[in-house]
Amino acid sequence: MKDWAFTTTIEEMEAATNSLLETAQKVGADTWQQRVKNQTPHCGFGESGTCCRICSMGPCRITKKAPRGICGCDVHGIVGRNFLRFTAGGSATHSDHGREIMHTLHEAKEGGNYQVKDPEKLIRIAKEWGVETEGKDIYDLAHEMSEIGLLEYGKPFGVQRFLDRAPAHTRELWQKAGLEPRAIDREVSTAMHMTHMGNSSLPEALVRQALRCGLSDGWGGSMMGTEFSDVMFGTPKPIDTEANIGVMEKDNVNIVVHGHDPSLSEMIVYYANDPEMIAYAKEMGAKGITVSGVCCTSNEVAMRHGIPMAGNYLNQENVVLTGACEAIVVDVQCIFPALGPLSKCFHTKFITTSPICRMPDSEFIQFSPANAGDNAKAIVKMAIENFKNRNPELVHIPNMKQKARVGYSVEAIVKVLDGVANSQVDEFGTTKPLLECVTSGVLRGAVAMVGCNNPKVRHDAAHISLMKKMLENDIILIVSGCSAQAAAKAGLMDPVQAKEYCGAGLKRVCELAGIPPVLHMGSCVDISRMMILASELSKDSGIPISQLPVVGCAPEWMSEKAVSIGNYVVATGIDTFLGIDPYVKGSSEMGEWLTGEHGVKDWVEANYTVETDIEKLGDLMIERIEAKRAALGI
């Protein structure tokens, strides 16, 4: 076994959190650790998916004594409807993120708050969509593309444009199974209609729509959110940063950005670096301004600007508990309503910025493309002026941080590995060097690890322990979302140190390419990048995605978005491993459809594996990768 002395351990992170919880006790603050105790044990009907409340005749709960709801729906129909509704919520959320990006692109202009930072990518996508680009002003093209993209949400005919990126084999599977997503909003609406009282209760039909609704997210809304964020804010390239709570600085004004939409955080970062604002901070008694991030907004600004990552989902209260946070500025998704009352125990300003995410005890400053610059500057100024209101006796920032290299978009991965092989053949490059590493046995395969934190699992422990297990077995990791931040906080994205904990093959690849063994691909919306990478690997190798030695994993998943993600990853042909049960254990039929050999696997050549014992989950992932290698004769 490796000596993991270099990495920050779970025990060290927990000790740092416990020191902050002492501050919480001093001020009488409520934290998630206590709320978990208050909510335990959880409702068994809810956890098994066997409670139905989609009409007011109930709620109905399935038991041996009452095997059917009042309408006559059995447990399989109830569990299936709940699963589909969960998917619809996640797909709607991610896709609405993409919609906002497209609206922002429509407002982009030369010298405006938002501009086109990657015109080459915009032109490439336009050509892909069959849009004439020759001789067009780049902003005219941006506005045209934004309108076409927005029509993807509600067009009456056809399927999603980005489906053409998938390999022919995958497209054929989708067509045959009736899984191709039509208009994005239509798939969410269809899911809600199907699950209304008196409609579908057949598990097969519910699962099929869950996959299609998920695909409308991954190959529709999320992919547009990712690709057009790159167009406006720049396609990520490898950049060095730092991670963990110690990135906050005691003598600086600390502004923490949190949520998922880069439109807000880009503006905050810009004005926090404004010499006028920095001078004002010094005038107010600070040495400077530090912007750090939590959750996926953090991933967005880390991979484009090197902004440090203070933590992931379950760390969001910690940044306030340091007593050194002047403002926590949020946009949408995964934000604790608890931040309002918690911030009132300190001097921290809790600032909400989106009508999608209104919360009690917050200061609401609505962002739009037109006012983004002025409002961002006002927020930065507000944080600076709040510096003097700190209570020095409550300031405690644990001395804990790690170096991390982030920003591995598909373009960046291809460029890095192509550069090592010196084999660039076109403007995009080729994934053949990565394939050669796998087929030669230097790498055993790859794991796409994604997802949230969940208090049902020891915070970050599943992510980090699984990553270490994969590294030792020469399996490279591509990660996003809270999983990415778990890796960064632990030190597994340090390209110098982390390679020492890999097997010989993976270590050699890291040394030759100058990469860490865990590649940061961005936020949870950016899991769409992983689908593009898998598709390119399939096209370059001639091997169907389902046969590549690649698996997906969400060991600590929590949200509806994660269910939508899992469905589109599986539907793309990637076997997906979960460490938390997806609320379907109450139905043997739903379990068979999602995890069996003759359920969704008959449609898309991949399925789910659920195993809450994380050590066993890791063994199963390695076993699946080795089985895929054996089947290919490598």
XYZ file of C-alpha atoms in Angstrom:
634
model
C 0.000 0.000 0.000
C 1.086 3.557 -0.673
C 2.113 5.947 2.075
C -0.319 8.831 1.548
C 1.592 11.190 3.860
C 1.548 14.051 1.366
C -2.205 14.271 0.986
C -4.543 16.045 3.363
C -6.483 13.283 5.093
C -10.178 13.075 5.880
C -9.251 13.120 9.576
C -7.353 16.398 9.149
C -10.267 17.960 7.284
C -12.674 16.817 9.973
C -10.452 18.271 12.690
C -10.476 21.618 10.881
C -14.262 21.490 10.573
C -14.623 20.584 14.256
C -12.584 23.641 15.206
C -15.035 25.775 13.212
C -18.004 24.052 14.859
C -16.649 25.272 18.196
C -17.116 28.804 16.880
C -20.650 27.873 15.824
C -21.408 26.808 19.387
C -20.067 30.103 20.749
C -22.479 32.146 18.650
C -25.390 29.712 18.820
C -25.290 28.965 15.097
C -27.130 26.086 13.465
C -25.038 23.756 11.223
C -25.785 20.810 8.971
C -24.122 18.360 11.354
C -26.765 19.065 13.991
C -29.588 19.171 11.478
C -28.636 15.689 10.245
C -28.994 14.379 13.803
C -32.376 16.104 14.088
C -33.600 14.453 10.854
C -32.320 10.940 11.634
C -33.703 8.340 11.180
C -34.988 9.217 7.729
C -38.393 8.120 6.441
C -38.103 4.540 5.222
C -40.936 4.976 2.732
C -39.180 7.973 1.188
C -35.819 6.217 1.013
C -37.297 3.209 -0.754
C -39.388 5.374 -3.105
C -42.651 3.775 -1.960
C -44.558 6.908 -0.933
C -46.809 8.613 -3.500
C -48.203 12.136 -3.077
C -49.009 13.182 -6.646
C -52.688 13.577 -5.832
C -54.626 14.513 -2.718
C -56.328 11.145 -2.221
C -53.229 10.088 -0.289
C -50.380 10.288 0.406
C -50.224 6.541 -0.178
C -47.503 4.354 1.298
C -46.966 0.810 0.104
C -46.785 -1.938 2.734
C -47.536 -5.656 2.819
C -50.943 -4.780 4.248
C -51.555 -2.094 1.602
C -49.806 -3.271 -1.590
C -51.545 -0.706 -3.830
C -52.302 2.981 -3.604
C -55.888 4.261 -3.568
C -55.873 4.528 -7.381
C -54.584 0.963 -7.632
C -51.001 1.785 -8.600
C -48.569 -0.837 -7.334
C -45.150 -0.294 -5.803
C -43.334 -0.571 -9.144
C -45.376 2.207 -10.709
C -45.006 4.451 -7.656
C -41.233 3.978 -7.452
C -40.918 4.472 -11.216
C -42.909 7.693 -11.183
C -40.834 9.068 -8.320
C -37.637 8.209 -10.191
C -38.852 9.958 -13.349
C -39.957 13.052 -11.420
C -36.557 13.201 -9.758
C -34.954 13.090 -13.203
C -37.239 15.810 -14.548
C -36.301 18.130 -11.682
C -32.606 17.654 -12.372
C -32.904 18.022 -16.136
C -34.979 21.203 -15.764
C -32.418 22.688 -13.375
C -29.323 22.017 -15.461
C -31.068 22.986 -18.660
C -32.324 26.267 -17.201
C -28.691 27.046 -16.395
C -27.924 26.528 -20.085
C -30.876 28.715 -21.082
C -29.536 31.597 -18.961
C -26.137 31.250 -20.627
C -27.795 31.491 -24.048
C -29.722 34.611 -23.017
C -26.483 36.135 -21.724
C -24.766 35.335 -25.028
C -27.572 37.183 -26.812
C -26.600 40.314 -24.843
C -22.843 39.967 -25.447
C -21.212 42.878 -27.254
C -17.849 44.482 -27.828
C -16.912 46.412 -24.696
C -19.973 45.118 -22.833
C -20.247 43.239 -19.561
C -20.070 39.986 -21.511
C -17.962 39.415 -24.600
C -16.926 36.607 -26.923
C -13.641 35.314 -25.500
C -13.319 32.235 -27.739
C -14.474 33.220 -31.244
C -12.851 30.127 -32.772
C -15.074 27.850 -30.703
C -18.160 29.852 -31.617
C -17.319 29.513 -35.314
C -16.633 25.785 -34.918
C -20.030 25.177 -33.287
C -21.766 27.350 -35.891
C -20.297 25.246 -38.692
C -21.335 22.120 -36.803
C -24.907 23.432 -36.754
C -24.808 24.359 -40.425
C -24.777 28.130 -39.826
C -22.966 30.332 -42.361
C -19.998 32.094 -40.726
C -18.088 33.654 -43.610
C -17.881 37.440 -43.390
C -20.109 37.742 -40.316
C -19.344 40.038 -37.415
C -18.556 37.775 -34.450
C -21.271 39.363 -32.305
C -23.870 39.050 -35.039
C -22.941 35.381 -35.198
C -23.126 35.079 -31.391
C -26.630 36.541 -31.351
C -27.745 34.271 -34.188
C -26.355 31.211 -32.431
C -27.989 32.180 -29.150
C -31.393 32.361 -30.855
C -30.884 28.985 -32.523
C -29.764 27.528 -29.186
C -32.773 28.917 -27.357
C -35.045 27.257 -29.912
C -33.605 23.905 -28.823
C -35.668 24.327 -25.674
C -39.022 24.537 -27.389
C -38.817 23.638 -31.069
C -41.868 21.651 -32.223
C -40.026 19.135 -34.411
C -36.736 17.278 -34.571
C -34.196 16.239 -31.942
C -31.285 17.923 -30.168
C -28.599 19.312 -32.483
C -25.688 18.142 -30.364
C -26.735 14.486 -30.792
C -24.775 14.534 -34.042
C -21.621 14.556 -31.920
C -22.318 11.028 -30.707
C -20.798 8.041 -32.563
C -23.036 6.408 -35.167
C -23.402 3.285 -33.018
C -24.732 5.311 -30.086
C -27.156 7.224 -32.291
C -28.490 3.937 -33.661
C -29.101 2.639 -30.131
C -30.972 5.814 -29.186
C -33.097 5.707 -32.338
C -33.958 2.056 -31.922
C -34.943 2.479 -28.257
C -36.844 5.724 -28.830
C -34.496 7.694 -26.572
C -33.463 10.636 -28.742
C -34.405 13.799 -26.849
C -36.624 16.253 -28.679
C -37.022 19.838 -27.443
C -35.472 20.099 -23.961
C -38.537 21.575 -22.280
C -40.724 18.981 -23.978
C -38.917 16.101 -22.288
C -39.349 17.695 -18.856
C -43.003 18.468 -19.609
C -43.587 14.933 -20.905
C -42.058 13.511 -17.730
C -44.367 15.593 -15.555
C -47.380 14.677 -17.699
C -46.564 10.961 -17.597
C -46.345 11.028 -13.814
C -49.574 12.976 -13.242
C -52.290 10.997 -11.479
C -53.924 8.549 -13.887
C -51.071 8.301 -16.389
C -48.068 5.970 -16.718
C -47.438 3.359 -14.066
C -45.498 0.874 -16.244
C -41.834 0.816 -15.116
C -40.526 0.243 -18.645
C -42.216 3.404 -19.939
C -41.124 5.469 -16.941
C -37.505 4.353 -17.198
C -37.425 5.022 -20.937
C -38.599 8.610 -20.405
C -36.128 9.038 -17.542
C -33.263 8.199 -19.903
C -34.625 10.470 -22.629
C -35.181 13.322 -20.174
C -31.639 12.855 -18.870
C -30.256 12.913 -22.405
C -32.038 16.232 -23.023
C -29.918 17.570 -20.168
C -26.517 16.055 -20.973
C -26.708 16.380 -24.750
C -28.929 19.474 -24.691
C -29.149 22.011 -21.881
C -25.927 21.154 -20.072
C -23.923 20.863 -23.263
C -25.115 24.289 -24.367
C -24.331 25.676 -20.926
C -20.793 24.319 -21.128
C -19.998 25.116 -24.745
C -21.345 28.652 -24.780
C -19.833 29.478 -21.392
C -16.533 28.640 -23.075
C -17.438 30.967 -25.933
C -18.078 33.885 -23.564
C -15.630 33.262 -20.754
C -12.891 31.281 -22.481
C -12.309 27.567 -22.969
C -10.431 26.297 -19.900
C -6.729 25.530 -20.102
C -4.514 24.037 -17.381
C -3.970 26.589 -14.640
C -2.529 26.345 -11.136
C -4.522 27.254 -8.051
C -5.013 26.200 -4.429
C -7.769 24.418 -2.544
C -9.216 23.977 0.947
C -10.395 26.369 3.627
C -6.925 27.834 4.169
C -7.178 29.762 0.882
C -9.137 32.428 2.748
C -6.791 35.154 4.011
C -7.072 36.694 7.472
C -5.838 40.167 6.524
C -7.822 40.447 3.283
C -11.400 41.176 2.400
C -12.804 37.699 1.728
C -15.531 37.306 -0.876
C -16.845 33.791 -1.450
C -18.791 32.946 -4.624
C -21.112 29.963 -4.484
C -23.559 28.232 -6.807
C -23.312 27.277 -10.471
C -23.727 30.131 -12.962
C -20.417 31.670 -14.154
C -22.166 34.834 -15.360
C -22.162 36.180 -11.789
C -18.762 34.992 -10.642
C -16.973 36.280 -13.746
C -18.091 39.804 -12.895
C -17.210 39.480 -9.200
C -13.713 38.273 -10.084
C -13.260 41.134 -12.558
C -14.124 43.858 -10.058
C -12.275 42.221 -7.176
C -9.137 42.642 -9.318
C -9.947 46.258 -10.173
C -7.086 48.490 -8.896
C -9.679 50.988 -7.675
C -11.344 48.322 -5.523
C -8.029 46.998 -4.215
C -7.000 50.537 -3.239
C -10.353 50.991 -1.488
C -9.831 47.736 0.437
C -6.470 49.004 1.685
C -8.085 52.290 2.641
C -10.566 50.296 4.744
C -7.719 48.547 6.586
C -7.333 45.311 4.586
C -4.214 44.243 2.726
C -6.176 43.259 -0.383
C -9.119 41.247 -1.677
C -9.359 37.457 -1.851
C -12.067 35.805 -3.912
C -12.524 32.094 -3.296
C -15.275 29.711 -4.230
C -17.581 26.948 -3.084
C -19.366 24.334 -5.180
C -19.527 24.587 -8.987
C -19.279 28.368 -9.272
C -15.902 27.794 -7.660
C -15.007 25.255 -10.336
C -15.983 27.726 -13.060
C -13.694 30.542 -11.883
C -10.926 28.192 -10.762
C -10.528 26.657 -14.213
C -10.596 29.996 -16.038
C -8.843 32.344 -13.611
C -7.071 30.222 -11.006
C -9.390 31.470 -8.251
C -8.809 29.243 -5.187
C -11.408 26.683 -4.111
C -12.407 27.014 -0.457
C -14.521 23.875 -0.478
C -17.420 21.895 -1.855
C -21.094 21.457 -1.011
C -20.811 20.455 2.651
C -18.139 23.111 3.270
C -20.404 26.052 2.467
C -21.153 26.841 6.110
C -17.459 26.557 7.007
C -16.499 29.684 5.057
C -18.886 31.753 7.185
C -17.768 30.007 10.387
C -14.216 31.313 9.836
C -15.523 34.722 10.928
C -13.456 36.186 8.088
C -16.016 36.106 5.271
C -17.161 39.588 4.357
C -19.660 38.382 1.756
C -20.916 35.093 0.423
C -22.426 35.817 -2.981
C -24.633 33.133 -4.503
C -26.404 32.481 -7.779
C -28.376 29.220 -8.163
C -28.486 25.583 -6.998
C -27.091 23.718 -3.984
C -27.240 26.752 -1.687
C -28.253 26.127 1.930
C -31.126 28.322 3.135
C -29.241 28.011 6.433
C -26.680 30.534 5.166
C -29.100 33.364 5.971
C -29.469 32.831 9.725
C -25.872 31.609 9.980
C -24.529 34.805 8.420
C -26.516 36.865 10.924
C -24.446 35.267 13.701
C -21.415 36.923 12.118
C -20.783 40.112 10.158
C -21.067 38.268 6.817
C -23.287 39.632 4.057
C -25.356 36.864 2.451
C -26.172 38.147 -1.034
C -28.572 36.399 -3.414
C -28.605 37.471 -7.052
C -31.159 35.390 -8.958
C -34.975 35.333 -8.865
C -34.602 31.553 -9.220
C -32.935 31.420 -5.791
C -34.613 33.759 -3.278
C -33.903 33.058 0.392
C -34.828 34.549 3.766
C -32.260 36.651 5.626
C -30.395 37.583 2.441
C -29.743 40.824 0.608
C -31.148 40.457 -2.904
C -29.251 42.197 -5.712
C -30.614 40.910 -9.008
C -28.113 40.265 -11.777
C -28.850 40.645 -15.469
C -26.531 41.038 -18.469
C -27.365 44.749 -18.550
C -26.566 45.558 -14.914
C -24.003 42.862 -14.113
C -20.983 45.166 -14.075
C -22.542 47.849 -11.890
C -24.001 45.334 -9.459
C -20.798 43.306 -9.206
C -18.858 46.454 -8.415
C -21.448 47.413 -5.792
C -21.189 43.962 -4.173
C -17.394 44.105 -4.039
C -17.608 47.590 -2.516
C -20.184 46.351 0.029
C -17.833 43.522 1.055
C -14.916 45.941 1.434
C -16.924 48.275 3.644
C -17.973 45.277 5.758
C -14.354 44.414 6.615
C -14.371 46.801 9.586
C -17.354 44.970 11.101
C -15.446 41.767 11.806
C -15.284 40.430 15.351
C -11.563 39.574 15.720
C -12.347 37.103 18.499
C -14.356 34.971 16.066
C -11.783 34.919 13.250
C -10.249 31.480 12.750
C -9.102 30.158 9.376
C -7.698 26.602 9.592
C -4.205 26.438 8.109
C -5.022 23.883 5.449
C -4.561 24.100 1.675
C -3.134 22.169 -1.232
C -1.816 23.023 -4.686
C -4.004 22.014 -7.609
C -3.803 22.147 -11.390
C -7.249 22.523 -12.936
C -8.904 23.436 -16.235
C -8.825 20.243 -18.302
C -11.470 20.841 -20.933
C -11.657 18.281 -23.750
C -9.629 20.674 -25.891
C -6.980 20.945 -23.170
C -6.739 17.179 -22.625
C -6.377 16.555 -26.341
C -3.745 19.275 -26.701
C -1.685 18.067 -23.729
C -1.654 14.413 -24.760
C -1.364 15.198 -28.468
C 1.605 17.391 -27.691
C 3.369 14.533 -25.930
C 2.861 12.314 -28.985
C 3.610 15.224 -31.356
C 0.839 14.031 -33.617
C -1.618 16.898 -34.059
C -3.622 16.292 -37.205
C -6.285 19.017 -37.184
C -7.467 22.016 -35.204
C -9.132 19.852 -32.567
C -6.453 17.173 -32.369
C -6.957 13.496 -31.647
C -7.471 11.283 -28.612
C -5.256 8.546 -30.100
C -2.349 9.142 -27.664
C -4.728 8.498 -24.756
C -6.066 5.409 -26.511
C -2.521 4.146 -27.075
C -1.818 4.481 -23.350
C -4.841 2.295 -22.639
C -4.335 -0.322 -25.351
C -0.662 -0.713 -24.450
C -1.528 -1.365 -20.813
C 0.234 1.737 -19.484
C -3.192 2.852 -18.275
C -5.779 0.262 -17.315
C -8.679 2.599 -18.046
C -10.468 5.698 -16.810
C -13.118 6.624 -14.272
C -15.350 9.664 -14.663
C -16.056 10.537 -11.037
C -18.721 13.121 -10.427
C -21.346 14.264 -8.043
C -22.177 15.875 -4.790
C -21.536 15.381 -1.102
C -24.157 13.588 0.957
C -24.237 13.486 4.783
C -25.206 9.821 4.512
C -21.559 9.271 3.592
C -18.577 10.581 5.574
C -17.809 13.900 3.880
C -15.463 13.402 0.889
C -14.345 10.006 2.165
C -15.924 8.014 -0.656
C -14.515 10.307 -3.336
C -10.992 10.328 -1.955
C -10.723 6.659 -0.998
C -12.013 5.557 -4.409
C -9.631 7.926 -6.194
C -6.652 6.567 -4.280
C -7.694 3.021 -5.117
C -7.951 3.860 -8.817
C -4.575 5.647 -8.905
C -2.804 2.667 -7.377
C -4.302 0.526 -10.147
C -3.133 2.774 -13.025
C -6.634 4.126 -13.674
C -6.756 7.819 -14.576
C -9.573 9.945 -13.189
C -11.541 12.717 -14.863
C -13.643 14.563 -12.330
C -16.090 17.421 -11.969
C -18.274 19.181 -9.432
C -17.858 18.489 -5.724
C -15.854 15.372 -6.531
C -13.251 17.585 -8.213
C -13.012 19.778 -5.149
C -12.644 16.740 -2.901
C -9.628 15.708 -4.967
C -8.167 19.210 -4.941
C -8.556 19.621 -1.183
C -6.810 16.290 -0.617
C -3.871 17.183 -2.873
C -4.665 14.729 -5.655
C -4.507 17.487 -8.309
C -0.955 18.515 -7.461
C 0.961 17.494 -10.612
C 4.279 17.255 -8.756
C 3.311 15.331 -5.645
C 0.209 13.311 -6.559
C 1.936 11.300 -9.292
C 4.012 9.607 -6.576
C 0.907 7.778 -5.421
C 0.127 6.223 -8.810
C 0.966 2.870 -10.273
C 4.041 2.848 -12.527
C 2.072 3.283 -15.761
C -0.062 6.201 -14.658
C 2.931 7.861 -13.027
C 4.810 7.723 -16.327
C 1.903 9.290 -18.230
C 1.680 12.086 -15.660
C 5.421 12.778 -15.918
C 5.460 12.807 -19.726
C 2.374 14.993 -20.039
C 2.948 17.178 -16.996
C -0.522 16.434 -15.654
C -1.933 15.389 -12.292
C -3.485 11.904 -12.186
C -6.885 13.429 -11.413
C -8.022 15.759 -14.198
C -10.396 18.597 -13.303
C -13.001 18.991 -16.069
C -15.118 21.663 -14.406
C -18.547 21.992 -12.849
C -21.417 19.478 -12.783
C -22.830 21.008 -15.983
C -19.446 20.206 -17.536
C -20.040 16.468 -17.275
C -21.210 17.077 -20.829
C -17.472 17.465 -21.599
C -17.028 13.862 -20.497
C -19.659 12.735 -22.997
C -17.806 14.576 -25.764
C -14.501 13.000 -24.701
C -16.044 9.514 -24.633
C -17.499 10.106 -28.097
C -14.151 11.231 -29.494
C -12.417 8.200 -27.981
C -15.025 5.973 -29.618
C -14.685 7.636 -33.020
C -10.875 7.588 -32.951
C -10.745 3.934 -31.892
C -13.733 2.534 -33.780
C -14.851 0.959 -30.489
C -18.398 1.630 -29.189
C -18.474 3.789 -26.055
C -19.962 0.910 -24.060
C -16.909 -1.258 -24.789
C -14.245 1.265 -23.797
C -12.571 0.543 -20.413
C -14.284 3.553 -18.883
C -16.880 3.738 -16.108
C -18.725 6.528 -14.323
C -19.095 6.926 -10.582
C -21.089 9.171 -8.239
C -20.226 7.864 -4.761
C -21.802 10.697 -2.728
C -24.585 11.904 -5.057
C -27.367 13.946 -3.496
C -29.470 16.058 -5.859
C -32.086 15.613 -8.587
C -29.436 16.887 -11.003
C -27.295 13.874 -10.147
C -30.099 11.498 -11.155
C -30.469 13.294 -14.474
C -26.696 13.091 -14.955
C -26.620 9.403 -14.100
C -29.353 8.734 -16.645
C -27.579 10.491 -19.495
C -24.215 8.932 -18.627
C -25.750 5.443 -18.647
C -27.749 6.244 -21.790
C -24.507 7.312 -23.489
C -23.174 3.801 -22.896
C -21.071 4.274 -19.752
C -21.622 1.882 -16.845
C -22.281 4.005 -13.763
C -21.594 3.147 -10.119
C -23.491 4.751 -7.238
C -22.619 4.814 -3.535
C -26.088 6.037 -2.515
C -29.273 4.167 -3.404
C -31.411 6.116 -5.921
C -34.643 5.596 -3.938
C -35.725 2.592 -6.001
C -35.010 -0.291 -3.627
C -38.735 -0.611 -2.856
C -39.348 -2.019 -6.341
C -37.693 -5.188 -7.595
C -38.838 -4.355 -11.134
C -37.249 -0.891 -11.090
C -34.074 -2.401 -9.682
C -33.993 -4.900 -12.527
C -34.613 -2.225 -15.152
C -31.774 -0.023 -13.888
C -29.183 -2.551 -12.691
C -30.068 -5.865 -14.350
C -28.581 -7.533 -17.386
C -31.791 -7.192 -19.386
C -33.121 -3.784 -18.462
C -31.707 -0.532 -19.810
C -28.608 -2.506 -20.784
C -30.603 -4.024 -23.654
C -31.253 -0.500 -24.924
C -27.958 1.339 -24.345
C -25.393 -1.390 -23.499
C -24.766 0.048 -20.023
C -26.466 0.072 -16.634
C -26.180 1.115 -12.989
C -24.430 -0.652 -10.132
C -25.433 0.372 -6.609
C -23.148 -0.531 -3.702
C -23.077 1.443 -0.463
C -19.932 -0.310 0.789
C -17.366 2.002 -0.805
C -14.521 -0.522 -0.700
C -16.676 -3.036 -2.563
C -17.803 -0.309 -4.968
C -14.168 0.335 -5.914
C -13.537 -3.363 -6.453
C -16.573 -3.613 -8.711
C -15.409 -0.643 -10.785
C -11.965 -2.155 -11.322
C -13.542 -5.511 -12.111
C -15.759 -3.903 -14.783
C -12.809 -2.056 -16.340
C -10.742 -5.244 -16.473
C -13.664 -7.152 -18.005
C -13.923 -4.530 -20.748
C -10.197 -4.811 -21.405
C -10.420 -8.572 -21.602
C -13.333 -8.398 -24.024
C -11.247 -6.149 -26.297
C -8.234 -8.428 -26.007
C -6.023 -5.771 -24.365
